[in-house]
Every structure is written in structure tokens, then in C-alpha cells.
Short mmCIF file of C-alpha atoms and ligand atoms in Angstrom, two decimals:
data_model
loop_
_atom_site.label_atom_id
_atom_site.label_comp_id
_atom_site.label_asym_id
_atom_site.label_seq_id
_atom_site.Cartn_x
_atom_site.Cartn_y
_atom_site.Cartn_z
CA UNK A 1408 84.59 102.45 65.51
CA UNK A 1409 86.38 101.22 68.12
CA UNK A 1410 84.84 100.20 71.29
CA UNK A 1411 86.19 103.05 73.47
CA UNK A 1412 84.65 105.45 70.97
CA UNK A 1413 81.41 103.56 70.56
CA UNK A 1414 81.24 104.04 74.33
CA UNK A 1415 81.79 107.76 74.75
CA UNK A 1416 79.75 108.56 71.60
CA UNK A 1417 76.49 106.61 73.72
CA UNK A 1418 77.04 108.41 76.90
CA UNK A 1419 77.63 111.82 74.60
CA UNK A 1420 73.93 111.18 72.52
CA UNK A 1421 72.12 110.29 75.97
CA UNK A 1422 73.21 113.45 76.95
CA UNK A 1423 69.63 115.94 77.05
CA UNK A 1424 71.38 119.23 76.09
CA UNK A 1425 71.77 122.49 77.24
CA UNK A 1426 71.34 125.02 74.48
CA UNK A 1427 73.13 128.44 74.54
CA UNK A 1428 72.00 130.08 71.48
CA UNK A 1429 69.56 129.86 69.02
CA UNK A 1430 67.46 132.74 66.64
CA UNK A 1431 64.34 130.03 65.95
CA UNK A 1432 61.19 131.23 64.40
CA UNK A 1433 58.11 130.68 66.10
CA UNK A 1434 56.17 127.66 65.35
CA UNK A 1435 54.17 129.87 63.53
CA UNK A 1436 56.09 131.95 61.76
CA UNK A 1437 57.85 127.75 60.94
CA UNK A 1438 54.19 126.71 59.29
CA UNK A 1439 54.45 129.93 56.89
CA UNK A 1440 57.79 129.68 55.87
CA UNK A 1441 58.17 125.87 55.50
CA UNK A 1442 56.60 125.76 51.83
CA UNK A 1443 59.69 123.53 50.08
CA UNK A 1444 63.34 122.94 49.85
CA UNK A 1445 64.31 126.80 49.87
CA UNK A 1446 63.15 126.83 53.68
CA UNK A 1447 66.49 125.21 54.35
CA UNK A 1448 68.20 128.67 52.98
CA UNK A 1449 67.47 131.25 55.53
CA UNK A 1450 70.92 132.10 56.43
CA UNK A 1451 74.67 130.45 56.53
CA UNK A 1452 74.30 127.94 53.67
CA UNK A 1453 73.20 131.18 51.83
CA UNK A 1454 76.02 133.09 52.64
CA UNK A 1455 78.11 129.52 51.24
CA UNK A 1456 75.89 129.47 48.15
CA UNK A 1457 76.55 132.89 47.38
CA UNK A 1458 80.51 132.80 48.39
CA UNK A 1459 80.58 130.58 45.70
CA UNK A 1460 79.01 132.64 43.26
CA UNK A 1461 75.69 132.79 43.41
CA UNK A 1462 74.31 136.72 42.38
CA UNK A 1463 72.34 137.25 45.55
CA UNK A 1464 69.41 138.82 43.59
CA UNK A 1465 68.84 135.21 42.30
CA UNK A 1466 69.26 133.53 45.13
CA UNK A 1467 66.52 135.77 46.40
CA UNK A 1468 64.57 134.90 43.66
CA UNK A 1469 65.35 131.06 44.85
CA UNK A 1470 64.04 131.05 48.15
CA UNK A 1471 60.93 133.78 47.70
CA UNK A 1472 58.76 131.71 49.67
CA UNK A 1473 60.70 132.22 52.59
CA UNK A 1474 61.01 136.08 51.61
CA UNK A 1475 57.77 137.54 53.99
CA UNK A 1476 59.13 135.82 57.28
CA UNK A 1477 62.72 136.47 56.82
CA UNK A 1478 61.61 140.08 55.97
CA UNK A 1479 59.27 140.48 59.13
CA UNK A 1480 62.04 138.95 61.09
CA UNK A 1481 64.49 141.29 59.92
CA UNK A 1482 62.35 144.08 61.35
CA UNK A 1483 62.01 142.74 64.40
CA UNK A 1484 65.52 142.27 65.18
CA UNK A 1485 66.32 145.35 63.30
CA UNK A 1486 68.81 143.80 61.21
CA UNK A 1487 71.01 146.02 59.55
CA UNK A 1488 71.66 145.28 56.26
CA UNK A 1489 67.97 145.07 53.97
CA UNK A 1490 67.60 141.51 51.43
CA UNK A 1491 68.50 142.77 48.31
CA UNK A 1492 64.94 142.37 45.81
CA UNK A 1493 64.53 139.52 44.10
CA UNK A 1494 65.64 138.96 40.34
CA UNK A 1495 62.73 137.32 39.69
CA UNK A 1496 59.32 136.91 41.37
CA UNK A 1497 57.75 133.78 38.62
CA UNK A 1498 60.01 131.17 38.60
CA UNK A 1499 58.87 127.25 38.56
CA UNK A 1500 59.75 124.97 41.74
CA UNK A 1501 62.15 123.47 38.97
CA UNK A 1502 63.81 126.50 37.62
CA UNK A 1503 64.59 127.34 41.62
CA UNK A 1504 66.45 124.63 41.60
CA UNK A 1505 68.05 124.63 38.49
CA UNK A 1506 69.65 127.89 39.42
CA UNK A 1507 70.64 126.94 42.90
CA UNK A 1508 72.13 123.65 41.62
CA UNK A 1509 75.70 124.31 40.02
CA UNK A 1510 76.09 126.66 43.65
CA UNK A 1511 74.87 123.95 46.07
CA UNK A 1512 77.00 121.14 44.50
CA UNK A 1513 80.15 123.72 45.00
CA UNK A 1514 79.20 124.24 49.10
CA UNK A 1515 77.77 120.34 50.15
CA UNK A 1516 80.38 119.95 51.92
CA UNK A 1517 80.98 122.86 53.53
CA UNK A 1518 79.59 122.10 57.56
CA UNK A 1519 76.80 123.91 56.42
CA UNK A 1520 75.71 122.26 53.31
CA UNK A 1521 77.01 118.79 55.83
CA UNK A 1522 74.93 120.19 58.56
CA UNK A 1523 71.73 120.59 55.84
CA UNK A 1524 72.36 117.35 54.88
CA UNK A 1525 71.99 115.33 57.93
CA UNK A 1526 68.67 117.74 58.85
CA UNK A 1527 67.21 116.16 55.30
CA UNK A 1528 67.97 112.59 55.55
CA UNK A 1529 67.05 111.97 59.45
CA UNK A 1530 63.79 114.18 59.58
CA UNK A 1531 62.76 114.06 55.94
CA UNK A 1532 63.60 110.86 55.07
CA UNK A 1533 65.45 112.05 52.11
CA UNK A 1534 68.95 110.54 51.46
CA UNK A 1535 70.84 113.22 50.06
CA UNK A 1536 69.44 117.18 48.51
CA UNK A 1537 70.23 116.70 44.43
CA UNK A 1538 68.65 117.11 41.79
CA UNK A 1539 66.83 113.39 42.14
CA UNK A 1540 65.48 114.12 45.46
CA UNK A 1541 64.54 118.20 45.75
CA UNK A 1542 60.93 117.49 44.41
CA UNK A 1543 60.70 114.44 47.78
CA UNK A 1544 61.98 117.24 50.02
CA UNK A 1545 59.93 119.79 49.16
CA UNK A 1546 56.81 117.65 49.61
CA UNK A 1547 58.57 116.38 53.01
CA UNK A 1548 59.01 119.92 54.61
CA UNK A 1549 55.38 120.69 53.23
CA UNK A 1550 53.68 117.48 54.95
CA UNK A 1551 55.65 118.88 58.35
CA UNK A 1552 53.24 121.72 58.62
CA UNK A 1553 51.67 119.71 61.56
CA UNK A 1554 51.06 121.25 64.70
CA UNK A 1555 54.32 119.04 67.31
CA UNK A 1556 56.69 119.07 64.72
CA UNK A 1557 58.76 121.52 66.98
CA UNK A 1558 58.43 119.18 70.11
CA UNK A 1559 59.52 115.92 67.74
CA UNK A 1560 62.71 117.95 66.50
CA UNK A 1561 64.08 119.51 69.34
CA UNK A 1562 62.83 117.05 72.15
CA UNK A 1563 62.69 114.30 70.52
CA UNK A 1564 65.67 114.10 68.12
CA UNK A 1565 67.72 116.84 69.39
CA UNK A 1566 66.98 116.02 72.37
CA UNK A 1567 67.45 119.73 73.84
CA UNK A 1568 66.32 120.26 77.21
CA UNK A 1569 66.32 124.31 76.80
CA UNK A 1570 67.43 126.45 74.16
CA UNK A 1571 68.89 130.05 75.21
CA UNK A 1572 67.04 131.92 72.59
CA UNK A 1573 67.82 135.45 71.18
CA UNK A 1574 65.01 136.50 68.26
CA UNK A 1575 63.75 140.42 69.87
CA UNK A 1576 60.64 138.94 71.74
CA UNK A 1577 60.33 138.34 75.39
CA UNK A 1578 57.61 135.80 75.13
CA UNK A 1579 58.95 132.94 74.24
CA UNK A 1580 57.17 129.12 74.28
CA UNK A 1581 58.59 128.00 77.65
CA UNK A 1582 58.38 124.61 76.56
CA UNK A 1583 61.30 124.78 74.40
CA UNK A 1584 63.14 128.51 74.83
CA UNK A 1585 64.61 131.05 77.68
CA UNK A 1586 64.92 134.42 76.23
CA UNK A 1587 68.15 136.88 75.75
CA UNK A 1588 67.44 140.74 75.74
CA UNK A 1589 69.00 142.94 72.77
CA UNK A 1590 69.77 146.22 74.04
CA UNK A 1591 72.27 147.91 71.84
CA UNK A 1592 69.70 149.54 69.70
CA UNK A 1593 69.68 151.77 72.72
CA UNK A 1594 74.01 151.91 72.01
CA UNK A 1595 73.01 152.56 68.40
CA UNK A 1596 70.43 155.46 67.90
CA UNK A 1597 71.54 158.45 66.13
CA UNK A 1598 68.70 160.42 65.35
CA UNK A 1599 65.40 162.02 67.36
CA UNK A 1600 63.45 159.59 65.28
CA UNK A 1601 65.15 156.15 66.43
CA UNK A 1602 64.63 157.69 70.11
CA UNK A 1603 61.10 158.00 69.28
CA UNK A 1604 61.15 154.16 68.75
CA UNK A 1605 62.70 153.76 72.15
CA UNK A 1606 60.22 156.15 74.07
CA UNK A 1607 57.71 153.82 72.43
CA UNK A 1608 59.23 149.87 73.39
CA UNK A 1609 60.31 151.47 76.88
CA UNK A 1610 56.81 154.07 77.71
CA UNK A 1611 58.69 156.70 79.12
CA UNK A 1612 59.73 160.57 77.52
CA UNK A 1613 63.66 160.33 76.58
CA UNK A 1614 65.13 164.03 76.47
CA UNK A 1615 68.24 163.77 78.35
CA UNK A 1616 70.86 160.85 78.55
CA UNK A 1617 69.91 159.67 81.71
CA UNK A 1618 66.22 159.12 80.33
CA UNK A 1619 68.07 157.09 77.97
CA UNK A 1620 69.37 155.10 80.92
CA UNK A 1621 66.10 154.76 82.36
CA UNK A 1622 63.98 153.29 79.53
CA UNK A 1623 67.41 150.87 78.83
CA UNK A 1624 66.72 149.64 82.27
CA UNK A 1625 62.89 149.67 82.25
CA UNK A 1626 63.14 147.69 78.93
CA UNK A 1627 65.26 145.03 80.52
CA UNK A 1628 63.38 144.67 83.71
CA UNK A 1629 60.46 143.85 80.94
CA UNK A 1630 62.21 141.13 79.52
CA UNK A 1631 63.55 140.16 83.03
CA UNK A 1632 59.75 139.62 84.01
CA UNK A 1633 59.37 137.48 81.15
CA UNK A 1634 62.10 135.11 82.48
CA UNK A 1635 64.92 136.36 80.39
CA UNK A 1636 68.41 134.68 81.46
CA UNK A 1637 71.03 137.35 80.17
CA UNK A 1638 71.64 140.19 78.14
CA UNK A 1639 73.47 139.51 74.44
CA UNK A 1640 75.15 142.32 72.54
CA UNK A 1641 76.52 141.41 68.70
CA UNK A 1642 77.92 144.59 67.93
CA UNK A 1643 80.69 143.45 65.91
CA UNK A 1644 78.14 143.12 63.12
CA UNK A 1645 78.22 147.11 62.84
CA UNK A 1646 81.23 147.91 64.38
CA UNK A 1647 84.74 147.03 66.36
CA UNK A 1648 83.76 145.76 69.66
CA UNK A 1649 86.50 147.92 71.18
CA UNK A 1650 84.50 149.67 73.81
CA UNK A 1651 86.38 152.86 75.66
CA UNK A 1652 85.77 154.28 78.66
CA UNK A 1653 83.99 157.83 77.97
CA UNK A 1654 83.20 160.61 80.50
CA UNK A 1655 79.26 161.14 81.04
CA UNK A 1656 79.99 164.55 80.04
CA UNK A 1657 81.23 163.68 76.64
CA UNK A 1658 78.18 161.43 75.97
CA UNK A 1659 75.59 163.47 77.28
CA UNK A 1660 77.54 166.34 74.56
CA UNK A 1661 76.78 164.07 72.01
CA UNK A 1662 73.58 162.66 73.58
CA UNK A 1663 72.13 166.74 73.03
CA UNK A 1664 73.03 166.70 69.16
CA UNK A 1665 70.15 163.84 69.10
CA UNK A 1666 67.61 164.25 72.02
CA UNK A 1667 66.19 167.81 70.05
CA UNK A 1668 63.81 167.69 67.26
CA UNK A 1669 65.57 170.09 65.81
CA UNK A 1670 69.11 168.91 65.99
CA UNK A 1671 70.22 166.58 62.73
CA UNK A 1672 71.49 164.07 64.76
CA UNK A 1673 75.08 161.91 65.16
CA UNK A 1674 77.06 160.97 61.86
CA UNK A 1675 77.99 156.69 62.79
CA UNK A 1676 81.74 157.54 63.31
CA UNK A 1677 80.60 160.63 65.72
CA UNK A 1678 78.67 158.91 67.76
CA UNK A 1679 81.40 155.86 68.61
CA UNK A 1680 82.13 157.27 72.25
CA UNK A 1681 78.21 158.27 72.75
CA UNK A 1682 77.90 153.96 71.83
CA UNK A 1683 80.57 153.18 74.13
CA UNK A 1684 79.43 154.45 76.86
CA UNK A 1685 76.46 152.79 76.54
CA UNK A 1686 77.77 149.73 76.23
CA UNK A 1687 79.49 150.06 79.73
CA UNK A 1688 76.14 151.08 81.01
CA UNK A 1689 74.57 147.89 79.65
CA UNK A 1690 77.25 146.17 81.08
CA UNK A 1691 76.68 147.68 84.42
CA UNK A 1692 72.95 147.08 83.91
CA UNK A 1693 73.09 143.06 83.58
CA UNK A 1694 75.57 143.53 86.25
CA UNK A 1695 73.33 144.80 88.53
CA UNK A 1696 70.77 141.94 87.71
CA UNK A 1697 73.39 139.58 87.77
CA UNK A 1698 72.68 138.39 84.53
CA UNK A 1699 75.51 136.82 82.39
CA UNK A 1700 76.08 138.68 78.60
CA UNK A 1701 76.38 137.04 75.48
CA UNK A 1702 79.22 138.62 73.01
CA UNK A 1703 79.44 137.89 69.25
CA UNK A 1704 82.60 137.55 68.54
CA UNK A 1705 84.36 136.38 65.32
CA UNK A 1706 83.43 135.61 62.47
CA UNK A 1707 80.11 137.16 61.29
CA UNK A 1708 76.85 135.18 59.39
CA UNK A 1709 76.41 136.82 55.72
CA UNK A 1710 78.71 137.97 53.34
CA UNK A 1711 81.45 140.87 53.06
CA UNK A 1712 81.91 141.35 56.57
CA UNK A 1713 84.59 143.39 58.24
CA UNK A 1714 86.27 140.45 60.34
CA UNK A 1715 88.46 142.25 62.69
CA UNK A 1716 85.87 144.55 64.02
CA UNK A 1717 85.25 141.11 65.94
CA UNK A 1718 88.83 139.98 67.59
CA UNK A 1719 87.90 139.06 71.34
CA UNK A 1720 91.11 140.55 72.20
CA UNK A 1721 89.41 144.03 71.78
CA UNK A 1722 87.29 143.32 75.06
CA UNK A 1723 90.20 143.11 77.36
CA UNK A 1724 89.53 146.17 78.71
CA UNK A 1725 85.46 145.45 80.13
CA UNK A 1726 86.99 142.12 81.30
CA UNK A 1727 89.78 144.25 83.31
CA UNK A 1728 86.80 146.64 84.65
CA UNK A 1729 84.07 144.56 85.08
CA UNK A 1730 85.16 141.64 87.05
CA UNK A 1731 81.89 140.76 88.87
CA UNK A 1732 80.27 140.57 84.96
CA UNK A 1733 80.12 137.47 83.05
CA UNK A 1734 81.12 137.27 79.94
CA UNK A 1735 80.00 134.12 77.33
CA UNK A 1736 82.00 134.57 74.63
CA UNK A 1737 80.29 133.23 71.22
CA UNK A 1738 81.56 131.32 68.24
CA UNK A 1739 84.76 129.65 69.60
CA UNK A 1740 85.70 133.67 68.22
CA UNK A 1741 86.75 131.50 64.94
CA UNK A 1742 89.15 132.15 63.08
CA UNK A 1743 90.51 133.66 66.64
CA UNK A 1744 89.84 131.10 68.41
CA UNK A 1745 93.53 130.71 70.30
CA UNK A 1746 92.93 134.44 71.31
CA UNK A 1747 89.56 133.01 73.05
CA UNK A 1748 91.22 130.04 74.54
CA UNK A 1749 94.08 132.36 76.13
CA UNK A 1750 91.66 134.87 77.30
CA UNK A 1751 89.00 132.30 79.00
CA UNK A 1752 92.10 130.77 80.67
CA UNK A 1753 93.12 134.66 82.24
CA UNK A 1754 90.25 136.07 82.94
CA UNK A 1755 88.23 134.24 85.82
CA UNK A 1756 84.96 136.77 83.83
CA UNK A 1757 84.97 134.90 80.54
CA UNK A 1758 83.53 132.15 79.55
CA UNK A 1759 84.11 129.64 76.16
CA UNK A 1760 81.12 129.14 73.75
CA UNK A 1761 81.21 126.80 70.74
CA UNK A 1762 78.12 128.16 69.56
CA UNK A 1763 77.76 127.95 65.79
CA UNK A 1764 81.25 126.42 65.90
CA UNK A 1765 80.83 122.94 64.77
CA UNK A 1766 78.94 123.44 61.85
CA UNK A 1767 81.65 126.41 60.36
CA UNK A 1768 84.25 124.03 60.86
CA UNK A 1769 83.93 120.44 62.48
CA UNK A 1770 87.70 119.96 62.48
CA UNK A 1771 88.37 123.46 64.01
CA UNK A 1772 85.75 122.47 67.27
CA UNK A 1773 87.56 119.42 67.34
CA UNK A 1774 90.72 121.27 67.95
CA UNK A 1775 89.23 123.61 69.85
CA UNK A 1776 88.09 121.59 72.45
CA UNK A 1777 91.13 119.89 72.76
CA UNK A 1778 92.77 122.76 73.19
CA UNK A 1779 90.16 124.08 75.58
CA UNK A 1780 90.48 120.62 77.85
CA UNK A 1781 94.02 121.79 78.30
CA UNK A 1782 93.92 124.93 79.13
CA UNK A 1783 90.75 126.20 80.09
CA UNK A 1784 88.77 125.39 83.83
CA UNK A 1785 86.34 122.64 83.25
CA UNK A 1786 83.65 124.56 84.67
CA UNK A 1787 83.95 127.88 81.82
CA UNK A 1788 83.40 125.78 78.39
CA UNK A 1789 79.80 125.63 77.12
CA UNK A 1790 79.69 123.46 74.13
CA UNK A 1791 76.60 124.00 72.19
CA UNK A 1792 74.72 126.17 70.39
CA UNK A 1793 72.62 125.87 67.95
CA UNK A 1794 72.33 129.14 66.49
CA UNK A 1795 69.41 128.64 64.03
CA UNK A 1796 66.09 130.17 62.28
CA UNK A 1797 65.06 126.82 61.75
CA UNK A 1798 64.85 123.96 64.25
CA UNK A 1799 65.74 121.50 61.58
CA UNK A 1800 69.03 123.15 61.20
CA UNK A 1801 69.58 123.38 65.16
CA UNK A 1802 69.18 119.42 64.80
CA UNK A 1803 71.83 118.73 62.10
CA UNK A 1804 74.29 121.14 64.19
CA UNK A 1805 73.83 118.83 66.97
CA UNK A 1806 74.57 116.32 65.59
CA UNK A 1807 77.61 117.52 64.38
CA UNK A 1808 78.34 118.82 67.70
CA UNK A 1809 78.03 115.18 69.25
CA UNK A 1810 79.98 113.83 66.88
CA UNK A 1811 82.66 116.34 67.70
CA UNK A 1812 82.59 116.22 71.30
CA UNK A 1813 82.55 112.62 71.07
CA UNK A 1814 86.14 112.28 69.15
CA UNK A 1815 87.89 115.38 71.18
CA UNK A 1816 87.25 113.26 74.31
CA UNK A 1817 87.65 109.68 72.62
CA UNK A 1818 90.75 110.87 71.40
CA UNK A 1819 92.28 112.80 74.82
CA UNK A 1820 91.30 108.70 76.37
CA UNK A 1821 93.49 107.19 73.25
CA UNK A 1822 96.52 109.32 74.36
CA UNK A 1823 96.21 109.08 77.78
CA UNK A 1824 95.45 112.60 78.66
CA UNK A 1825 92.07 111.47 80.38
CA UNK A 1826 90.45 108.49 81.87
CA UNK A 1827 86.93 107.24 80.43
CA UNK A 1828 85.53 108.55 83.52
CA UNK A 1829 86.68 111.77 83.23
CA UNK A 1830 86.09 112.00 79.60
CA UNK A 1831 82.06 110.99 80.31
CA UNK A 1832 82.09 113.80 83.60
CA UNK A 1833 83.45 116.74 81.03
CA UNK A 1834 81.20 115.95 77.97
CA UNK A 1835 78.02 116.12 80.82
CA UNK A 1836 79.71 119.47 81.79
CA UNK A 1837 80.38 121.10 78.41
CA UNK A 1838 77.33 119.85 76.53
CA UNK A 1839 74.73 120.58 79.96
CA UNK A 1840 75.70 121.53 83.36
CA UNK A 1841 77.93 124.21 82.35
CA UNK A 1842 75.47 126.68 81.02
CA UNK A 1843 72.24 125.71 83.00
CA UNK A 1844 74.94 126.33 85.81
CA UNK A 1845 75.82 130.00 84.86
CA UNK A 1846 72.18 130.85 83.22
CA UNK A 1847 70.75 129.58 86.49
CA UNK A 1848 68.49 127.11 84.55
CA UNK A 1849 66.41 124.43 85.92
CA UNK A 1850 66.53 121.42 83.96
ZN1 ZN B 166 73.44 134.00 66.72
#
């Protein structure tokens, strides 16, 4: 490493970050799960393994004793799609890993698997995840049941001053999280019974649309007493994130087929303009609360996933309507991630997020953030985010992340593009200031 790099890559890891998204379990939820090396498996290298062939019922069968929290979790964020059942419920801490082997030694060095890697060696003390280690790392992530592991991984070796934190709870620990409100299961529900379940979270009646409107509101002024810092929507898990403008009248039509106990409810294609009006009103909501919203865009976390539905591009319109909103836009939108770049240089509304980012692609942040030094306003580029279950994977991303912001800038000083200075003021920016800036976060 030369000495210019071994310069910026100090001032980048004494950076104490600035978090903008992460799904973490509770610390409690953390002690139940953490049982042995299938805890590392809750999501994205499982979505690798099984891209590369794994039958999901056995993977299932694989990490069962992470099955009851991911399943409880599910609930709570009303994920979509159910875990398929396990092919097995019996199997031996070695036959686990005898079928997850020939699939794991296929996706190790995938940023994922990479990402996994560097979680096992710095905070279990275990070298490399094979078939001569799994037994040490299961007996590692046992022993760090203790009550501070949280505080040792994301203070101490993250070093992450606040994460943004989006998991369907308002009360978060303080210490460690500010919270996001989900409110597109009120964009979502179809049928008297899923308005039921909103009469219940918000406490009021819901018979017409504007009831609707009201317990959308009440339930965000909830989480707003809580402390929550904006409003995410990650729609383009279930749909394209093309969201029209629609008449009240035509909602409220569609809004009757559901609000009667006797009426069958909304088919998912019928009620499209019923869930984009909503969406505008959600919009308008955070808008009037001046809180910033989070968008999913690109690529989606699992497998078989309808990519397109999530092309930034499709959100021109709210940016064109809604200028006083602010929109963070997630996941460098990989694989669109020049669309991103050209809209967060147009629209003086959006805002660049590497979220998730470094660890689907190290070489694509790298370019990204190159790219993003040239075109997009210094102050509009957020460049971490975690986006994890588990803290220990939120600490292997940022490493990764480091290590990529590190080159981008070492490299713009190597071809003259930006002075040392300037490279050390932008990395405090992107990797801190940025996003306690817009989330209006003291740290
Ligand atoms: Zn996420």
C-alpha cells in the first residue's frame, strides 16, 4: 500500500459512522437465534447459496435453528413471501454442514460469502468458514450469547455512531438505532380483514377512505413520538414502483369494494390505482412532517425477483410533484445504478444511498462512487448502510465499505481529480455528515 493510500484508509477507519439502514434483530431476539454457524444465513448469502443450487427446502433444513426468529420476524414486518418448510427437521450439526458445503464453496467469494468471511475471522477468531473450522465457529457464535456483545460489534468494531433502523417496531434501543416507519401495508390492503388489522395498530374505526388516511397518519405520529427519523417504502418487492396520479374519486370507488364486510374485496392488479394513491398520500404525509423517505430501489434480497418493477427511473414523476419531499434512494439502484447517478444529479429531491451496495458488488461501489464524485453534489451521497439481521454482518459490510471508500478517493488523489484534503473532507461527508445532516441526527 502506498503511503497516500495508507493515509486516506486511517482517516476513512477513524471515521465513527453514520448508518442509513439496517433490519437488526433485537439483542434478544440475537441470544435466541445465535445457536451456531447457520446464524450467519438469515438472508443474502442464502439467496447466493441457493442461486447456486441449493433446494431451498434443505437449506431450510440447514439453518433450523434460526427458523423461530426469522419466522416471528417475518410476521412482524409482514413479509410477503412465507419460508418454504424444512426438508428435514433431525439433522446432525455435521450433516448441516455437509449439505451446505459443495453450495458455500461455489458463493465464498461472492461480497456476501467475502462480507461473512471477514465477520468470522475478526469477531470469532476463526480464519476462514470450511469444513476445518465450522465446528470453532459454531462454539464462537454460541460463547457470544453474553449480554454487550451488541455494544462491542457495532461501537466498538464498527464503530457506528447510529444506525437508521427499519425492522416494524418503534421502540428501538436508543443506544445503537433511530427508527424508520413502514406504512405501505396501509398502500397494500385488499380485503375488510387486513383493514381490521389496521383499525387495530392505528385504534380508530376505518369505513371510508379518509379513515384510512387518518389511522395512516395517527400510526405515523406514533412512531414519530418514538423518535422515528423518516418514512421508508420498499414496494418494489411486490410491485413496479411506478406510482400514478389517481383521482380521490377513483380510490375511494375502489376503497368501497373493501371497507364492507360484505364486499369480497380488491383482486392485486385492481387495486394498483387504489395503492397509488396512497402512496402519494404517504408521500404527502412525511411531507408534512418533514421527514425524509427511504425508497428500495433495485435489485431485490431473495431469489426470483421481478427486477424491473424496481428501475428508479419509474419515480420521476413524485420527484417532478413533490419537490419539497426528500427522497433517499437505496442500493446504489444496482444494476441501475447510472440511472441513479443521473437522477440524483437532476433532481435537487433525491438523494444517493450505497446501502447494501458494497457487499453485492465491491467493484461496482467503487465505480459508483467515482462516478458519484463527478457528478453528483457533495452534500446528496450517503455512503453506508448496513442493511443487516445480524450485527455481525453489518460489521463485515463495513468493512468492505471502508475499504471501498478508501480506494475511490485514493484513487481520484492518484489521478489528480482531488487533493488529499478534499479526498479526507468528502469521505467525512459521505460516510457521516451527510445523513445525520438530512435525518437531523445528533451525533
Ligand atoms: Zn433493507
Amino acid at each position: 500500500m502506498s503511503d497516500l493510500a495508507a493515509r486516506i484508509a486511517e482517516a476513512v477507519n477513524a471515521i465513527s459512522l453514520v448508518d442509513t439502514h439496517e433490519h437488526l434483530l433485537s439483542e434478544e431476539e440475537r441470544s435466541r437465534a445465535a445457536v451456531d454457524f447457520s446464524y450467519l444465513f438469515p438472508h443474502y448469502a442464502s439467496s447466493d447459496l441457493i442461486s447456486a443450487g441449493m433446494p431451498p427446502a434443505l437449506f431450510e433444513a440447514v439453518r433450523l435453528p434460526l427458523r423461530a426468529v426469522l419466522t416471528e420476524r417475518a410476521a412482524r414486518t409482514r413479509r410477503p413471501r412465507p419460508y418454504p418448510a424444512p426438508a428435514r427437521t433431525d439433522m446432525s450439526l455435521e450433516e448441516r454442514w455437509s449439505a451446505v458445503e459443495p453450495y458455500w464453496e461455489c458463493i465464498r467469494h461472492t461480497g456476501y460469502g467475502q462480507c461473512l468471511r471477514i465477520a468470522a475471522r475478526d469477531l470469532f477468531g476463526v480464519p476462514d468458514i470450511n469444513r476445518e473450522t465450522y465446528r470453532r465457529l459454531s462454539e464462537a457464535i454460541a460463547a457470544s450469547n453474553r449480554p454487550g456483545w451488541y455494544h462491542h460489534v457495532l461501537k466498538e468494531k464498527a464503530r457506528i455512531a447510529i444506525s437508521i433502523q427499519d425492522d416494524g417496531r418503534a421502540t428501538v434501543d436508543k443506544t445503537f438505532f433511530a427508527p424508520v416507519v413502514r406504512l405501505e401495508h396501509f398502500a397494500v390492503a385488499r380485503t375488510r380483514d387486513e383493514l381490521a388489522a389496521l383499525e387495530a395498530e392505528s385504534g380508530g374505526t376505518i369505513h371510508t377512505l379518509d379513515d384510512l388516511l387518518r389511522a395512516m397518519r395517527m400510526t405515523l405520529d406514533g412512531y414519530l413520538a418514538d423518535g422515528a427519523v423518516g418514512v421508508k417504502i420498499a414496494l418494489a418487492y411486490r410491485r413496479v414502483i411506478r406510482f400514478e396520479k389517481v383521482a380521490k374519486a377513483d380510490a375511494e370507488r375502489l376503497f368501497t369494494r373493501i371497507a364492507s364486510h360484505l364486499g369480497e374485496g380488491l383482486s392485486w392488479e385492481d387495486a394498483r390505482p387504489l395503492q397509488d394513491y396512497l402512496v402519494h398520500e404517504i408521500i404527502r404525509a412525511a411531507i408534512e412532517r418533514d421527514l425524509p423517505i427511504q425508497m428500495h430501489t433495485g435489485l431485490q434480497e431473495g431469489n426470483e425477483n421481478i427486477l424491473t418493477n424496481s428501475n428508479p427511473t419509474h419515480l420521476v414523476n413524485l420527484f417532478i410533484e413533490y419537490r419539497e419531499a426528500k427522497f433517499d434512494l437505496f442500493h446504489g439502484g444496482y444494476p441501475y445504478t447510472g440511472e441513479l447517478l443521473a437522477l440524483a444529479k437532476n433532481f435537487p429531491n433525491v438523494y444517493l444511498d450505497l446501502c447494501w451496495l458494497h457487499i453485492i458488488s465491491p467493484t461496482a461501489a467503487v465505480r459508483m462512487l467515482h462516478e458519484a464524485i463527478e457528478t453528483v453534489p457533495a452534500n446528496k451521497v450517503f455512503a453506508f448502510g448496513g442493511d443487516f439481521i445480524i450485527p455481525e454482518g453489518a460489521y463485515g459490510h463495513s468493512v468492505l465499505a471502508r475499504q471501498v471508500v478508501a480506494r475511490a478517493l485514493t484513487e481520484k488523489v492518484e489521478d489528480s481529480y482531488l487533493s488529499e484534503a478534499e479526498a479526507m473532507h468528502l469521505a467525512r461527508r459521505i460516510l457521516r455528515e451527510n445523513p445525520a445532516t438530512l435525518y437531523h441526527l445528533k451525533v
